[in-house]
Amino acid sequence: MANDGDLDLNTLNDDELVQQVHDDLYDGLKEEIEAAVHIFLKRNWTPYDILTKALVEGMRIVGVDFRDGILFVPEVLLAANAMKAGMFILRPLLAETGAPKVGKMVIGTVKGDIHDIGKNLVSMMMEGAGFEVIDLGINNPVEKYLEAIEQHQPDILGMSALLTTTMPYMKVVVDAMIEKGIRQDYVVLVGGAPLNEAFANSVGADAYCRDAAVAVETAKAFMAKRQGSVLAKK
Ligand code: B1M
């Protein structure tokens, strides 16, 4: 439904509101997205459901029309801004579990790539699952990853890439870790729409994460393994 600002989002039922969020994301309507997120929260939706059913699905639809040449970069940027505004409201709620820190992760989008919505989502979900996350942002050269690893001594290094032209850069980072003799000290997880498991293997990552939920599960599994091997050595 087109939203010229006169539509009272409160009058919509849940299904209609989800549909409206998809339409408003498509139209890049930041304030309407913020209002809808607040309404869902008042209706006791979990932050995770708001993220996945309303925001992520809306962005998926944007992605399809971007691919098909129906939407262009400026429109997609507006949609991305609206999406980020919604995520900004949800971020503290997702992180609010009060769980003890289960591990530390450094994450960033690789050099040449400025896509950060998926990476931000992974950061948020990881924080929500009790991880400390150091987010390096976008367009990270290998030096930036290495510096962050040295400074923060994480358990996990996460890399994101959304372009087929930038995803090979993950191998540059893994190779630099091998060269420094530190590859085995960290778990390397990679993700992004064009990746798959075979690609993750080919760049020498420990695992490919299809989405943010898989990233959390995979990170937890590796932490359990790491903690198990530390205990076994004692
Ligand atoms: Co771009 N873009 N874009 N874009 N963009 C894609 C990726 C594209 C597939 C669109 C298309 O043609 N269908 C296409 C890539 C084609 C290809 O490489 N084969 C593309 C292109 C071509 C481009 C430009 C080159 C366009 C141009 O300028 N002509 C340009 C490149 C800029 C650059 O990076 N140098 C460009 C620019 C942009 C915008 C700036 C307009 C904007 C980015 C805004 C931003 O991120 N701040 C944008 C957007 C929004 C998209 C689409 C539409 C949506 C991406 C997104 O946010 N998805 C995208 C189409 C698509 O992916 N379907 C597209 C939602 C997000 C929640 O999903 O990012 O997949 P995703 O993240 C998931 C998983 O992949 C995984 O978990 C996340 C959450 O579940 N995951 C990880 C991601 N990272 C992870 C890291 C992990 C673990 C899991 O670490 C452990």
Coordinates of C-alpha atoms and ligand atoms in Angstrom, one line a residue:
M1 CA 0.0 0.0 0.0
A2 CA 1.4 3.4 -0.9
N3 CA 2.1 5.5 2.2
D4 CA 1.8 9.2 1.7
G5 CA 2.1 9.9 5.4
D6 CA -1.7 9.9 6.1
L7 CA -1.9 6.2 6.8
D8 CA -2.2 5.4 10.5
L9 CA 0.0 2.3 10.9
N10 CA -1.7 1.5 14.2
T11 CA -4.9 0.6 12.4
L12 CA -3.2 -2.2 10.5
N13 CA -3.3 -5.8 11.8
D14 CA 0.0 -7.6 12.1
D15 CA 0.0 -9.1 8.6
E16 CA -1.0 -5.8 7.1
L17 CA 1.7 -4.1 9.0
V18 CA 4.4 -6.5 7.9
Q19 CA 3.3 -6.0 4.3
Q20 CA 3.3 -2.2 4.9
V21 CA 6.9 -2.4 6.2
H22 CA 7.9 -4.2 3.1
D23 CA 6.3 -1.4 1.0
D24 CA 7.8 1.4 3.1
L25 CA 11.3 -0.2 3.0
Y26 CA 10.9 -0.4 -0.8
D27 CA 10.0 3.3 -0.8
G28 CA 12.8 4.2 1.6
L29 CA 10.5 5.7 4.2
K30 CA 12.7 5.8 7.3
E31 CA 10.2 7.4 9.8
E32 CA 7.5 5.0 8.8
I33 CA 9.9 2.1 9.4
E34 CA 10.8 3.4 12.8
A35 CA 7.1 3.9 13.7
A36 CA 6.3 0.4 12.6
V37 CA 9.1 -1.2 14.6
H38 CA 7.8 0.6 17.7
I39 CA 4.3 -0.7 17.0
F40 CA 5.5 -4.2 16.7
L41 CA 7.4 -3.9 20.0
K42 CA 4.2 -2.6 21.7
R43 CA 2.4 -5.7 20.3
N44 CA 5.0 -7.8 22.0
W45 CA 6.8 -9.1 18.9
T46 CA 10.3 -10.2 19.6
P47 CA 13.1 -8.1 18.2
Y48 CA 14.2 -11.2 16.2
D49 CA 10.8 -11.6 14.5
I50 CA 10.7 -8.0 13.7
L51 CA 14.1 -8.2 12.1
T52 CA 13.6 -11.3 10.1
K53 CA 9.9 -11.2 9.1
A54 CA 9.5 -7.5 8.5
L55 CA 12.9 -5.9 7.8
V56 CA 15.1 -8.6 6.3
E57 CA 12.3 -9.9 4.1
G58 CA 11.6 -6.4 2.9
M59 CA 15.2 -5.9 2.0
R60 CA 15.2 -9.2 0.1
I61 CA 12.4 -7.9 -2.0
V62 CA 14.4 -4.7 -2.7
G63 CA 17.4 -6.9 -3.7
V64 CA 15.3 -8.8 -6.3
D65 CA 14.2 -5.5 -8.0
F66 CA 17.7 -4.1 -7.8
R67 CA 19.0 -7.2 -9.5
D68 CA 16.3 -6.9 -12.2
G69 CA 17.0 -3.3 -12.9
I70 CA 13.7 -2.0 -11.5
L71 CA 15.4 -0.2 -8.6
F72 CA 18.7 1.8 -8.8
V73 CA 21.5 2.7 -6.4
P74 CA 19.9 5.9 -5.0
E75 CA 16.6 4.1 -4.2
V76 CA 18.4 1.1 -2.7
L77 CA 20.4 3.5 -0.5
L78 CA 17.2 5.0 0.8
A79 CA 15.9 1.6 1.5
A80 CA 19.1 0.7 3.3
N81 CA 18.9 3.8 5.4
A82 CA 15.4 3.0 6.4
M83 CA 16.4 -0.6 7.2
K84 CA 19.3 0.7 9.4
A85 CA 17.0 3.0 11.3
G86 CA 14.8 0.0 12.2
M87 CA 17.9 -2.0 13.2
F88 CA 19.1 0.9 15.3
I89 CA 16.0 0.6 17.5
L90 CA 16.3 -3.2 17.8
R91 CA 20.1 -3.4 18.4
P92 CA 20.0 -2.7 22.2
L93 CA 17.1 -5.0 22.6
L94 CA 18.8 -7.9 20.9
A95 CA 21.9 -7.3 23.0
E96 CA 19.9 -7.1 26.2
T97 CA 20.1 -10.8 27.2
G98 CA 22.4 -10.1 30.1
A99 CA 24.2 -13.4 29.3
P100 CA 27.9 -13.6 30.3
K101 CA 30.3 -13.0 27.4
V102 CA 30.8 -16.3 25.6
G103 CA 33.5 -15.1 23.3
K104 CA 35.0 -12.3 21.3
M105 CA 34.6 -11.6 17.6
V106 CA 36.2 -9.1 15.3
I107 CA 34.1 -8.6 12.1
G108 CA 34.3 -6.4 9.1
T109 CA 33.4 -6.1 5.4
V110 CA 36.3 -6.7 3.1
K111 CA 38.3 -4.2 1.0
G112 CA 36.4 -2.7 -1.9
D113 CA 33.0 -3.5 -0.5
I114 CA 30.7 -1.1 1.3
H115 CA 27.7 -3.4 2.0
D116 CA 27.2 -3.5 5.7
I117 CA 23.5 -4.3 6.5
G118 CA 24.1 -8.1 6.7
K119 CA 27.3 -7.7 8.6
N120 CA 25.6 -5.3 11.1
L121 CA 22.8 -7.9 11.5
V122 CA 25.4 -10.5 12.3
S123 CA 27.1 -8.2 14.9
M124 CA 23.7 -7.5 16.5
M125 CA 22.8 -11.2 16.7
M126 CA 26.2 -12.1 18.0
E127 CA 26.0 -9.5 20.7
G128 CA 22.5 -10.8 21.5
A129 CA 24.0 -14.3 21.9
G130 CA 26.5 -12.9 24.5
F131 CA 29.6 -12.3 22.3
E132 CA 31.7 -9.2 22.5
V133 CA 31.8 -7.8 19.0
I134 CA 34.4 -5.4 17.6
D135 CA 33.0 -4.1 14.4
L136 CA 35.5 -2.8 11.9
G137 CA 32.9 -1.4 9.5
I138 CA 33.3 -1.5 5.7
N139 CA 36.1 -1.6 3.1
N140 CA 38.7 -3.2 5.3
P141 CA 42.2 -3.8 3.9
V142 CA 44.2 -6.8 5.3
E143 CA 46.3 -4.5 7.6
K144 CA 43.1 -3.4 9.4
Y145 CA 42.1 -7.0 10.2
L146 CA 45.6 -7.9 11.4
E147 CA 45.8 -4.8 13.6
A148 CA 42.4 -5.6 15.1
I149 CA 43.3 -9.2 15.7
E150 CA 46.5 -8.2 17.5
Q151 CA 44.9 -5.5 19.5
H152 CA 41.7 -7.3 20.6
Q153 CA 42.8 -11.0 20.6
P154 CA 39.4 -12.3 19.5
D155 CA 38.3 -15.9 19.4
I156 CA 36.7 -15.4 16.0
L157 CA 37.4 -13.4 12.9
G158 CA 34.3 -12.7 10.8
M159 CA 34.5 -11.4 7.2
S160 CA 31.6 -10.2 5.0
A161 CA 31.5 -9.7 1.3
L162 CA 28.5 -9.0 -1.0
L163 CA 30.2 -8.7 -4.3
T164 CA 31.7 -11.5 -6.4
T165 CA 34.5 -9.1 -7.1
T166 CA 35.4 -8.5 -3.4
M167 CA 34.8 -12.0 -2.0
P168 CA 38.3 -13.3 -3.2
Y169 CA 39.8 -10.7 -0.8
M170 CA 39.0 -13.0 2.1
K171 CA 41.8 -15.3 0.9
V172 CA 44.2 -12.4 1.1
V173 CA 43.4 -12.0 4.8
V174 CA 43.6 -15.7 5.5
D175 CA 46.9 -16.0 3.6
A176 CA 48.3 -13.1 5.6
M177 CA 47.3 -14.9 8.8
I178 CA 49.1 -18.0 7.6
E179 CA 52.2 -16.0 6.7
K180 CA 52.3 -14.5 10.2
G181 CA 51.9 -18.0 11.7
I182 CA 48.6 -17.0 13.5
R183 CA 46.0 -18.7 11.4
Q184 CA 45.4 -21.6 13.8
D185 CA 44.9 -19.2 16.8
Y186 CA 41.6 -17.9 15.5
V187 CA 38.4 -19.3 14.1
V188 CA 37.6 -17.7 10.7
L189 CA 34.0 -17.4 9.7
V190 CA 32.8 -15.9 6.4
G191 CA 29.4 -14.8 5.0
G192 CA 27.6 -12.8 2.4
A193 CA 25.0 -13.5 -0.3
P194 CA 27.4 -14.7 -3.1
L195 CA 29.4 -17.1 -0.9
N196 CA 28.9 -20.7 -0.3
E197 CA 30.5 -23.5 1.6
A198 CA 32.9 -24.5 -1.2
F199 CA 34.1 -21.0 -1.5
A200 CA 34.7 -20.8 2.2
N201 CA 36.8 -24.0 2.0
S202 CA 38.7 -22.6 -1.0
V203 CA 39.8 -19.5 0.9
G204 CA 40.8 -21.5 4.0
A205 CA 38.0 -20.3 6.3
D206 CA 36.7 -22.5 9.1
A207 CA 33.1 -22.2 8.0
Y208 CA 30.6 -20.4 5.8
C209 CA 27.6 -18.8 7.6
R210 CA 24.5 -18.6 5.4
D211 CA 22.8 -16.0 7.7
A212 CA 23.1 -14.3 11.0
A213 CA 21.4 -17.1 12.9
V214 CA 23.8 -19.7 11.4
A215 CA 26.7 -17.4 12.3
V216 CA 25.6 -17.4 16.0
E217 CA 25.2 -21.2 16.0
T218 CA 28.5 -21.8 14.3
A219 CA 30.3 -19.4 16.5
K220 CA 28.9 -21.1 19.6
A221 CA 29.8 -24.5 18.3
F222 CA 33.4 -23.4 17.7
M223 CA 33.6 -21.8 21.1
A224 CA 32.4 -25.0 22.8
K225 CA 35.1 -26.9 20.8
R226 CA 37.8 -24.3 21.8
Q227 CA 36.8 -24.4 25.4
G228 CA 36.8 -28.2 25.4
S229 CA 40.3 -28.3 24.0
V230 CA 41.6 -25.8 26.5
L231 CA 40.0 -27.8 29.4
A232 CA 41.5 -31.0 27.9
K233 CA 45.0 -29.5 28.0
K234 CA 44.7 -28.5 31.7
Ligands
B1M1 CO1 24.7 -3.7 -3.8 N1 24.8 -5.3 -4.8 N2 25.9 -2.8 -5.0 N3 24.2 -2.1 -2.8 N4 23.2 -4.6 -3.0 C1 24.1 -6.5 -4.3 C2 25.0 -7.3 -3.4 C3 23.8 -7.3 -5.6 C4 23.6 -8.8 -5.5 C5 22.5 -6.6 -6.3 C6 22.0 -7.4 -7.5 O1 22.5 -7.1 -8.6 N5 21.0 -8.2 -7.3 C7 24.9 -6.9 -6.6 C8 26.2 -7.8 -6.5 C9 26.3 -8.6 -7.8 C10 27.6 -9.4 -7.8 O2 28.5 -9.2 -7.1 N6 27.5 -10.5 -8.5 C11 25.3 -5.5 -6.1 C12 26.0 -4.5 -6.8 C13 26.3 -4.8 -8.2 C14 26.3 -3.2 -6.2 C15 27.1 -2.1 -6.9 C16 28.3 -2.5 -7.7 C17 26.1 -1.3 -7.7 C18 26.7 -0.2 -8.5 O3 27.3 0.7 -8.0 N7 26.5 -0.3 -9.8 C19 27.5 -1.2 -5.7 C20 28.9 -1.7 -5.1 C21 29.4 -0.8 -4.0 C22 30.6 -1.4 -3.2 O4 30.4 -2.2 -2.3 N8 31.8 -1.1 -3.7 C23 26.4 -1.5 -4.7 C24 25.9 -0.6 -3.8 C25 24.9 -0.9 -3.0 C26 24.3 0.2 -2.1 C27 25.3 1.2 -1.5 C28 23.2 0.9 -2.9 C29 23.5 -0.7 -1.0 C30 24.4 -1.0 0.3 C31 24.0 -0.2 1.5 C32 24.6 -0.8 2.7 O5 24.9 -1.9 2.9 N9 24.8 0.2 3.6 C33 23.4 -2.0 -1.7 C34 22.4 -3.0 -1.4 C35 21.5 -2.7 -0.2 C36 22.4 -4.3 -2.0 C37 21.3 -5.4 -1.9 C38 20.1 -4.9 -2.6 C39 20.9 -5.8 -0.5 C40 22.1 -6.3 0.4 C41 21.6 -6.4 1.8 O6 21.7 -5.5 2.6 N10 20.8 -7.5 2.0 C42 22.1 -6.6 -2.6 C43 21.1 -7.6 -3.2 C44 21.0 -8.9 -2.4 O7 21.9 -9.2 -1.7 N11 20.0 -9.6 -2.7 C45 23.1 -5.9 -3.4 C46 20.2 -7.8 3.3 C47 21.2 -8.5 4.3 C48 20.4 -8.7 5.6 O8 21.5 -9.7 3.7 O9 23.9 -8.8 3.2 O10 23.1 -11.1 2.4 P1 23.1 -10.1 3.4 O11 23.6 -10.6 4.8 C49 23.1 -11.9 5.4 C50 23.9 -13.1 5.0 O12 24.6 -12.9 3.7 C51 24.9 -13.3 6.1 O13 24.1 -12.9 7.2 C52 23.4 -11.8 6.9 C53 22.1 -11.7 7.7 O14 21.3 -12.8 7.7 N12 26.2 -12.6 6.2 C54 27.1 -13.0 7.0 C55 26.6 -11.4 5.6 N13 27.8 -11.1 6.0 C56 28.2 -12.0 6.9 C57 29.4 -12.2 7.7 C58 29.5 -13.3 8.5 C59 28.4 -14.2 8.6 C60 27.3 -14.1 7.9 O15 30.6 -13.4 9.2 C61 30.8 -14.4 10.1

